[in-house]
Amino acid sequence: MIPHAEGQVQIPIESELEERLAWFIRLRWLAALGIFTGALAAGWLVRLEITLVPVYLTGLAVLAYNTVFHRYFSSAQQHKHGLSRHFIYLQIALDWLALVFVVHYTGGVLSPLILAFALHVIIGAILLSQRSCYFLAAFAAVLTGLVAALEGSGVWPLSHSSRLMTDPLEGITSPLNLWIANAVFFAIIAYLATSITRKLREKEEVLFRSERALDRAYKEVDALFKIGQLVNSTLEMNEVLSLVAKNVAGLMGMKACFIRLFDSPGGELHVGGSYGLSREYLDKGPVELDKSPMDQATLTYGMMEVYDVGEDPRFQYREEARREGIRSALCAPIIAKERILGVIRIYSAEPHRFTEPERALLKNLANLGALAIENARTYAELKALSEERIWFARVTHHQLRAPLAAIQGVIEAIPYAGDLTAKQKELLERCSRRVTDSFDLIRDLLDLAAAQRPLEGGEVESVHLGQTLQKAIETASERARSKGVDFATAISPGDIVVQAQAADIERIFSNLLDNAVKYTPHGGSVRFEIAGENGHVLAKVSDTGIGIDPRDQERIFEGYYRTQAAKDSGEIGTGLGLSIVKRLVDRYGGKLELQSAPGQGTCFVVTLSRRLDPAHAPAIQRAMS
Amino acid sequence: MRDGKYVILALDDDPDILESLRVVLEANNYIVDTARSAEEGLRVYRSGKPDLVFVDLMMEEIDSGTSFVKELRALGNAAPVYVLSSVGDNLNMATDFSSLGLTGVLQKPINSTLLLSLLKTKLK
């Protein structure tokens, strides 16, 4: 079945088959006409008294069934229901039945009309598959053989007059008649051949045109994709605008491209980015919307074209444009989220009428540009916000610490101002301890805030672990010794380098080491191991300390959460250390694992990538999404 | 030296820091001159001729500490200059330290034991 259901798309091969079927039916009208005129002409041409009545009857039969076919075909087309391949076979079968009669009554198997079978085989080749065509040829051979057998055996005897045609040349009275008979046959062959070729050429042309259209569409999509990638490769507004201008001009084959943006909604248009325009032209002055009907029209109607910018009064700077060598302009609004950001213009060097595809392309490019501009704006806003936050955090840090530093200074000075009683000394020590705790809390709070801020590209450096962690290791080791805790390190030889910020790496491990020593009682041990493993760094801080209850293991990374065992140990802590560690490890896309059992000890394993995964580097971009 | 004692100039806009420094240092036989701005600092420097200088670079008046240090250098100062710094003050030491002619950094809050041992080694 050739599917042709309502709503279904008709593929080209089906419509082509339908066309050929229509052609086949049209051809049959000619064939019927040929039977009538041929029979009449044969009488004159070969001067035979052939039995014309059965031939005419066959011709009438052909007309009759072709009428039925024509009606059926038209209704199938009208109602768009499928046409069966059997429809073609039925037509050929009936044609051949008619042909058998015509051949029989015009001289049997030796009738020159037997060549009409050949014509059918050719038609079959056009309508059906190659295999079907060979089948038709074989069937024609069998059919003519059957006719010959029936005639020869006398089952279906040739009539007297038609028998005379057994040697058709015998009946041809002159070379002229022979030539006419040949010419008619040649004409039929020529008609068939040319109609096939014409159809082929038409198809070739259609194919060529669709190929060209497809090629153009592909190039446009490809260019749009490339521009999309390119303009999103940077978030710096100036770069984005220059890239958009350059690529739009290049893609559309234009001399120049100019982007103007509103400084504020409804404000003035100022130069955003440009390509192919001189500094002098760009500096010609601001575009006042009241004096630029071109921009007004663009913003009102969506798109605007000026054939000659040097002559058109709608163009504000005609003289400058003439000097710049720009002729025709097409202008489109840049719209993002239903807000007009500005306008984009392309200029040709020669007078140019912009085509519909060019207008559509500029519109698409303007939309793409709008997206990139919007992204760059958001980025700039976020960056400003982020800088403000950093500044605020720094000032806050200073403001919070300064009075504490003064208090601590005064506490330190008091013993030098005169002798103190033992109680006074003890009270001062209490003060001093609380001030130190407050310093730690401020430091942890600010570190926690800093750890949450995503990293920007360029903020990382090569951090040599052995060197960077030396101080943290010394501090922990010193503390362990004074506490009677065994402290050992196993740092694999060779330089282990990670891409990070040194302060972050130091903070991660000083917090873990500090905790390990803090929560390991006298007589216990703390071990610190670092090893490099195929692109990763594996660092392990293990202790034989108080351990962490499985119920607490999830919560210890929350801010201000301290386990009961930690509080009972008498050690002071802000409860922020591990959340800082967790956030810093996350900041670099690393992994933090914990194994612990109460009373047995704790082991933290930190896995960091040596190279910073690009997905984690420009994290400000992630923060935006 | 003044009256056989080393003279120390401390420049900070926080009077409490200055006062506690004065108490600790005077108890240890140093003479302490104090100043709360770059301008005052230079005046005191010229008149007092200190043997050692402490300066807070992060005073509220922006860059006053830095400009004071630059002026000292221009005056051909030979006395050691220590920066009083708070953690997180974000001093860009790598670039500024040597060009400003600074000797070292003391972290606030200042540990008095550390301070006194430093002075003992520096002023002999």
XYZ file of C-alpha atoms in Angstrom, chain A residues 4 38 71 146 164 194 221 384 457 500 584:
11
model
C -1.813 8.298 2.126
C -4.365 2.314 -36.652
C -12.598 7.827 -12.091
C 0.605 -18.913 -25.510
C -2.773 -12.780 -44.762
C 11.385 11.990 -24.174
C 22.014 26.852 11.168
C 29.721 43.835 41.062
C 38.945 31.442 36.788
C 43.840 25.730 44.101
C 36.190 24.191 50.532
